[in-house]
Amino acid sequence: GENVEQHPSTLSVQEGDSAVIKCTYSDSASNYFPWYKQELGKRPQLIIDIRSNVGEKKDQRIAVTLNKTAKHFSLHITETQPEDSAVYFCALSTGGGNKLTFGTGTQLKVEL
Amino acid sequence: GAGVSQSPSNKVTEKGKDVELRCDPISGHTALYWYRQSLGQGLEFLIYFQGNSAPDKSGLPSDRFSAERTGGSVSTLTIQRTQQEDSAVYLCASSLIAGGDTGELFFGEGSRLTVL
């Protein structure tokens, strides 16, 4: 089945700096790679996703990159703000109506 | 309803008792997931229902756990003979599967289970 590793488990940055979280996977059939954000005490919510037919996708301050050859994908947050502090989960699916498997999460703290 | 609804929001039970957790997905969503999240931990996959296909039960931790989805809509997760290690937040999510593509998961608020 799908396996996804996420690093780092915790990340602390200064406000305004960039943050990068990386996930690696093993199943080359994986073709859908979303990122979810979970604020303290809240439910996870989708922030950005990418499918295997593109290498990069941007949405304002966040971007996701995908390297299919190396089997890894990354979340990039630029100009971090205190409200970016949350736990971020990567996930993946092999499509075909198959399940979504989540990484172990990264606790991001943006310090003033 | 507008979103995924779960009940109860909080459940405290004694070790050895059975519990049922309910999930009402977004209308029209064919896929339904149950995940477990222990304090400060990740999202542990439990079970996945997709349309009329046989559910993917590969994440259920023991035979004390079972789930069903009636009429392709409401789902119930049942934990028999609860143990203290079952204490966690149980999250339900639903999504559309369009053209074989996995869609966005919409999560409920979760059911917080505490086993004394």
Short mmCIF file of C-alpha atoms in Angstrom, two decimals:
data_model
loop_
_atom_site.label_atom_id
_atom_site.label_comp_id
_atom_site.label_asym_id
_atom_site.label_seq_id
_atom_site.Cartn_x
_atom_site.Cartn_y
_atom_site.Cartn_z
CA GLY A 1 0.00 0.00 0.00
CA GLU A 2 0.95 3.66 -0.11
CA ASN A 3 3.56 4.89 2.31
CA VAL A 4 4.46 8.55 2.85
CA GLU A 5 7.16 10.05 5.05
CA GLN A 6 6.99 13.68 6.13
CA HIS A 7 9.82 15.90 7.41
CA PRO A 8 10.44 17.80 9.56
CA SER A 9 8.06 16.93 12.38
CA THR A 10 8.46 20.42 13.83
CA LEU A 11 9.55 23.65 12.18
CA SER A 12 10.05 27.04 13.73
CA VAL A 13 10.59 30.12 11.56
CA GLN A 14 10.68 33.86 12.04
CA GLU A 15 7.79 35.87 10.67
CA GLY A 16 8.51 36.79 7.06
CA ASP A 17 10.80 33.83 6.44
CA SER A 18 9.97 30.90 4.18
CA ALA A 19 9.02 27.42 5.33
CA VAL A 20 9.45 24.18 3.40
CA ILE A 21 7.97 20.81 4.29
CA LYS A 22 8.86 17.70 2.32
CA CYS A 23 7.18 14.34 1.79
CA THR A 24 8.57 11.27 0.13
CA TYR A 25 6.66 8.27 -1.14
CA SER A 26 7.36 4.85 -2.56
CA ASP A 27 4.46 3.94 -4.84
CA SER A 28 5.07 5.29 -8.34
CA ALA A 29 1.35 4.87 -9.08
CA SER A 30 0.57 7.75 -6.70
CA ASN A 31 -0.96 10.56 -8.71
CA TYR A 32 -2.70 12.96 -6.35
CA PHE A 33 -0.85 14.98 -3.70
CA PRO A 34 -2.84 17.35 -1.45
CA TRP A 35 -1.75 19.34 1.59
CA TYR A 36 -4.01 19.90 4.60
CA LYS A 37 -3.70 22.47 7.37
CA GLN A 38 -5.00 21.80 10.86
CA GLU A 39 -5.17 24.70 13.28
CA LEU A 40 -5.27 23.94 16.97
CA GLY A 41 -8.57 22.38 17.93
CA LYS A 42 -9.94 22.58 14.41
CA ARG A 43 -10.57 20.12 11.60
CA PRO A 44 -8.02 19.60 8.79
CA GLN A 45 -8.69 21.66 5.67
CA LEU A 46 -7.28 21.43 2.17
CA ILE A 47 -4.95 24.28 1.29
CA ILE A 48 -3.46 23.18 -2.01
CA ASP A 49 -3.16 20.07 -4.14
CA ILE A 50 -1.32 18.86 -7.22
CA ARG A 51 -1.82 16.03 -9.65
CA SER A 52 0.95 14.06 -11.28
CA ASN A 53 0.63 15.74 -14.66
CA VAL A 54 2.10 19.02 -13.36
CA GLY A 55 5.33 19.84 -11.52
CA GLU A 56 4.36 22.95 -9.60
CA LYS A 57 1.28 24.82 -8.48
CA LYS A 58 1.02 28.17 -6.72
CA ASP A 59 -1.68 29.94 -4.78
CA GLN A 60 -0.59 33.29 -3.38
CA ARG A 61 2.00 32.59 -0.65
CA ILE A 62 1.83 28.81 -0.87
CA ALA A 63 3.16 26.49 -3.54
CA VAL A 64 3.57 22.78 -4.01
CA THR A 65 6.27 21.13 -6.12
CA LEU A 66 6.32 17.54 -7.30
CA ASN A 67 9.30 15.48 -8.42
CA LYS A 68 7.90 12.24 -9.79
CA THR A 69 11.29 10.80 -10.61
CA ALA A 70 12.60 11.22 -7.09
CA LYS A 71 9.15 10.50 -5.59
CA HIS A 72 8.89 13.55 -3.38
CA PHE A 73 6.71 16.61 -3.11
CA SER A 74 7.07 19.73 -1.03
CA LEU A 75 5.00 22.55 0.42
CA HIS A 76 6.52 26.02 0.29
CA ILE A 77 5.14 28.91 2.32
CA THR A 78 6.67 32.32 1.68
CA GLU A 79 6.45 35.46 3.81
CA THR A 80 5.18 33.45 6.76
CA GLN A 81 2.72 35.05 9.14
CA PRO A 82 1.63 34.08 12.68
CA GLU A 83 -1.65 32.71 11.32
CA ASP A 84 0.33 30.15 9.33
CA SER A 85 1.14 28.44 12.63
CA ALA A 86 -0.59 25.05 12.46
CA VAL A 87 0.02 21.39 11.75
CA TYR A 88 0.45 20.63 8.06
CA PHE A 89 -0.22 17.17 6.61
CA CYS A 90 0.79 15.91 3.21
CA ALA A 91 -1.27 13.14 1.65
CA LEU A 92 -1.40 11.04 -1.44
CA SER A 93 -3.60 8.72 -3.44
CA THR A 94 -3.18 6.42 -6.39
CA GLY A 95 -6.48 7.63 -7.79
CA GLY A 96 -9.06 5.30 -9.23
CA GLY A 97 -11.23 6.04 -6.24
CA ASN A 98 -8.55 4.77 -3.87
CA LYS A 99 -8.02 6.01 -0.36
CA LEU A 100 -6.03 9.06 0.73
CA THR A 101 -3.07 8.30 2.99
CA PHE A 102 -1.66 11.05 5.22
CA GLY A 103 1.85 11.83 6.37
CA THR A 104 2.65 12.19 10.06
CA GLY A 105 2.33 15.97 10.11
CA THR A 106 4.60 18.99 10.63
CA GLN A 107 4.01 21.41 13.48
CA LEU A 108 4.88 24.84 12.05
CA LYS A 109 5.43 27.70 14.44
CA VAL A 110 5.87 31.21 13.11
CA GLU A 111 7.53 33.41 15.70
CA LEU A 112 7.21 37.16 15.88
CA GLY B 1 -26.59 19.80 5.69
CA ALA B 2 -23.82 22.14 4.68
CA GLY B 3 -20.97 20.01 5.95
CA VAL B 4 -19.98 16.69 7.45
CA SER B 5 -21.79 16.12 10.71
CA GLN B 6 -20.52 13.85 13.48
CA SER B 7 -22.10 12.76 16.72
CA PRO B 8 -21.55 12.67 19.57
CA SER B 9 -19.00 15.46 19.75
CA ASN B 10 -17.79 14.09 23.07
CA LYS B 11 -18.16 10.65 24.57
CA VAL B 12 -16.84 9.44 27.91
CA THR B 13 -17.20 5.75 28.56
CA GLU B 14 -15.92 3.10 30.89
CA LYS B 15 -13.42 0.50 29.82
CA GLY B 16 -15.17 -2.55 28.40
CA LYS B 17 -18.26 -0.73 27.15
CA ASP B 18 -19.25 -0.52 23.48
CA VAL B 19 -19.54 2.83 21.70
CA GLU B 20 -21.07 3.96 18.42
CA LEU B 21 -19.94 7.04 16.55
CA ARG B 22 -22.02 8.47 13.75
CA CYS B 23 -21.06 10.34 10.60
CA ASP B 24 -23.44 12.10 8.22
CA PRO B 25 -21.48 13.01 5.08
CA ILE B 26 -22.13 15.80 2.62
CA SER B 27 -25.04 14.86 0.38
CA GLY B 28 -23.88 13.31 -2.88
CA HIS B 29 -20.38 12.47 -1.68
CA THR B 30 -19.64 8.90 -2.63
CA ALA B 31 -16.46 8.47 -0.59
CA LEU B 32 -16.41 8.34 3.22
CA TYR B 33 -13.39 7.95 5.47
CA TRP B 34 -12.79 7.37 9.16
CA TYR B 35 -9.50 8.50 10.69
CA ARG B 36 -8.27 8.48 14.26
CA GLN B 37 -6.18 11.24 15.77
CA SER B 38 -4.59 10.78 19.17
CA LEU B 39 -3.46 13.86 21.11
CA GLY B 40 -0.79 15.68 19.11
CA GLN B 41 -0.52 12.86 16.60
CA GLY B 42 -1.21 12.36 12.91
CA LEU B 43 -4.23 11.11 11.02
CA GLU B 44 -4.41 7.34 11.35
CA PHE B 45 -6.49 5.77 8.57
CA LEU B 46 -9.16 3.37 9.79
CA ILE B 47 -11.63 2.55 7.01
CA TYR B 48 -12.76 3.86 3.61
CA PHE B 49 -16.07 3.46 1.80
CA GLN B 50 -16.37 4.27 -1.90
CA GLY B 51 -19.72 3.89 -3.61
CA ASN B 52 -20.86 0.28 -3.80
CA SER B 53 -17.35 -1.15 -3.60
CA ALA B 54 -16.26 -3.32 -0.70
CA PRO B 55 -14.85 -1.05 2.03
CA ASP B 56 -11.10 -0.80 2.58
CA LYS B 57 -10.79 -1.98 6.18
CA SER B 58 -7.01 -2.22 6.17
CA GLY B 59 -6.57 0.43 8.87
CA LEU B 60 -8.84 -1.02 11.55
CA PRO B 61 -6.53 -1.73 14.52
CA SER B 62 -8.36 -4.79 15.84
CA ASP B 63 -11.51 -6.84 15.42
CA ARG B 64 -13.12 -4.72 18.13
CA PHE B 65 -13.52 -2.03 15.49
CA SER B 66 -16.14 -2.19 12.77
CA ALA B 67 -17.97 0.26 10.56
CA GLU B 68 -20.88 0.26 8.22
CA ARG B 69 -22.36 2.66 5.77
CA THR B 70 -26.05 2.33 5.14
CA GLY B 71 -27.66 3.37 1.88
CA GLY B 72 -24.44 4.97 0.72
CA SER B 73 -24.89 7.81 3.19
CA VAL B 74 -24.67 7.72 7.00
CA SER B 75 -21.85 5.71 8.53
CA THR B 76 -21.46 4.26 12.02
CA LEU B 77 -18.12 3.32 13.58
CA THR B 78 -18.51 0.82 16.40
CA ILE B 79 -15.87 0.05 18.99
CA GLN B 80 -16.59 -2.96 21.16
CA ARG B 81 -15.12 -3.58 24.61
CA THR B 82 -13.36 -0.23 24.62
CA GLN B 83 -9.83 0.07 25.98
CA GLN B 84 -8.03 3.14 27.31
CA GLU B 85 -5.80 3.21 24.22
CA ASP B 86 -8.92 3.79 22.12
CA SER B 87 -9.14 7.30 23.55
CA ALA B 88 -8.73 9.72 20.64
CA VAL B 89 -10.59 12.03 18.31
CA TYR B 90 -12.35 10.07 15.58
CA LEU B 91 -12.62 12.11 12.41
CA CYS B 92 -14.96 11.39 9.54
CA ALA B 93 -14.49 12.87 6.08
CA SER B 94 -16.32 12.68 2.79
CA SER B 95 -15.41 13.52 -0.78
CA LEU B 96 -16.55 13.33 -4.35
CA ILE B 97 -14.86 10.88 -6.67
CA ALA B 98 -15.26 12.33 -10.15
CA GLY B 99 -13.94 10.44 -13.15
CA GLY B 100 -11.81 8.29 -10.92
CA ASP B 101 -10.03 11.33 -9.49
CA THR B 102 -9.75 11.73 -5.73
CA GLY B 103 -11.35 14.96 -4.57
CA GLU B 104 -11.02 17.25 -1.59
CA LEU B 105 -11.79 15.66 1.76
CA PHE B 106 -14.24 17.57 3.92
CA PHE B 107 -13.80 16.69 7.56
CA GLY B 108 -16.31 16.72 10.35
CA GLU B 109 -15.56 18.27 13.74
CA GLY B 110 -14.74 14.86 15.13
CA SER B 111 -15.96 12.76 18.02
CA ARG B 112 -13.69 12.92 21.06
CA LEU B 113 -13.72 9.56 22.83
CA THR B 114 -12.39 9.19 26.35
CA VAL B 115 -12.20 5.71 27.85
CA LEU B 116 -11.81 5.72 31.62
#
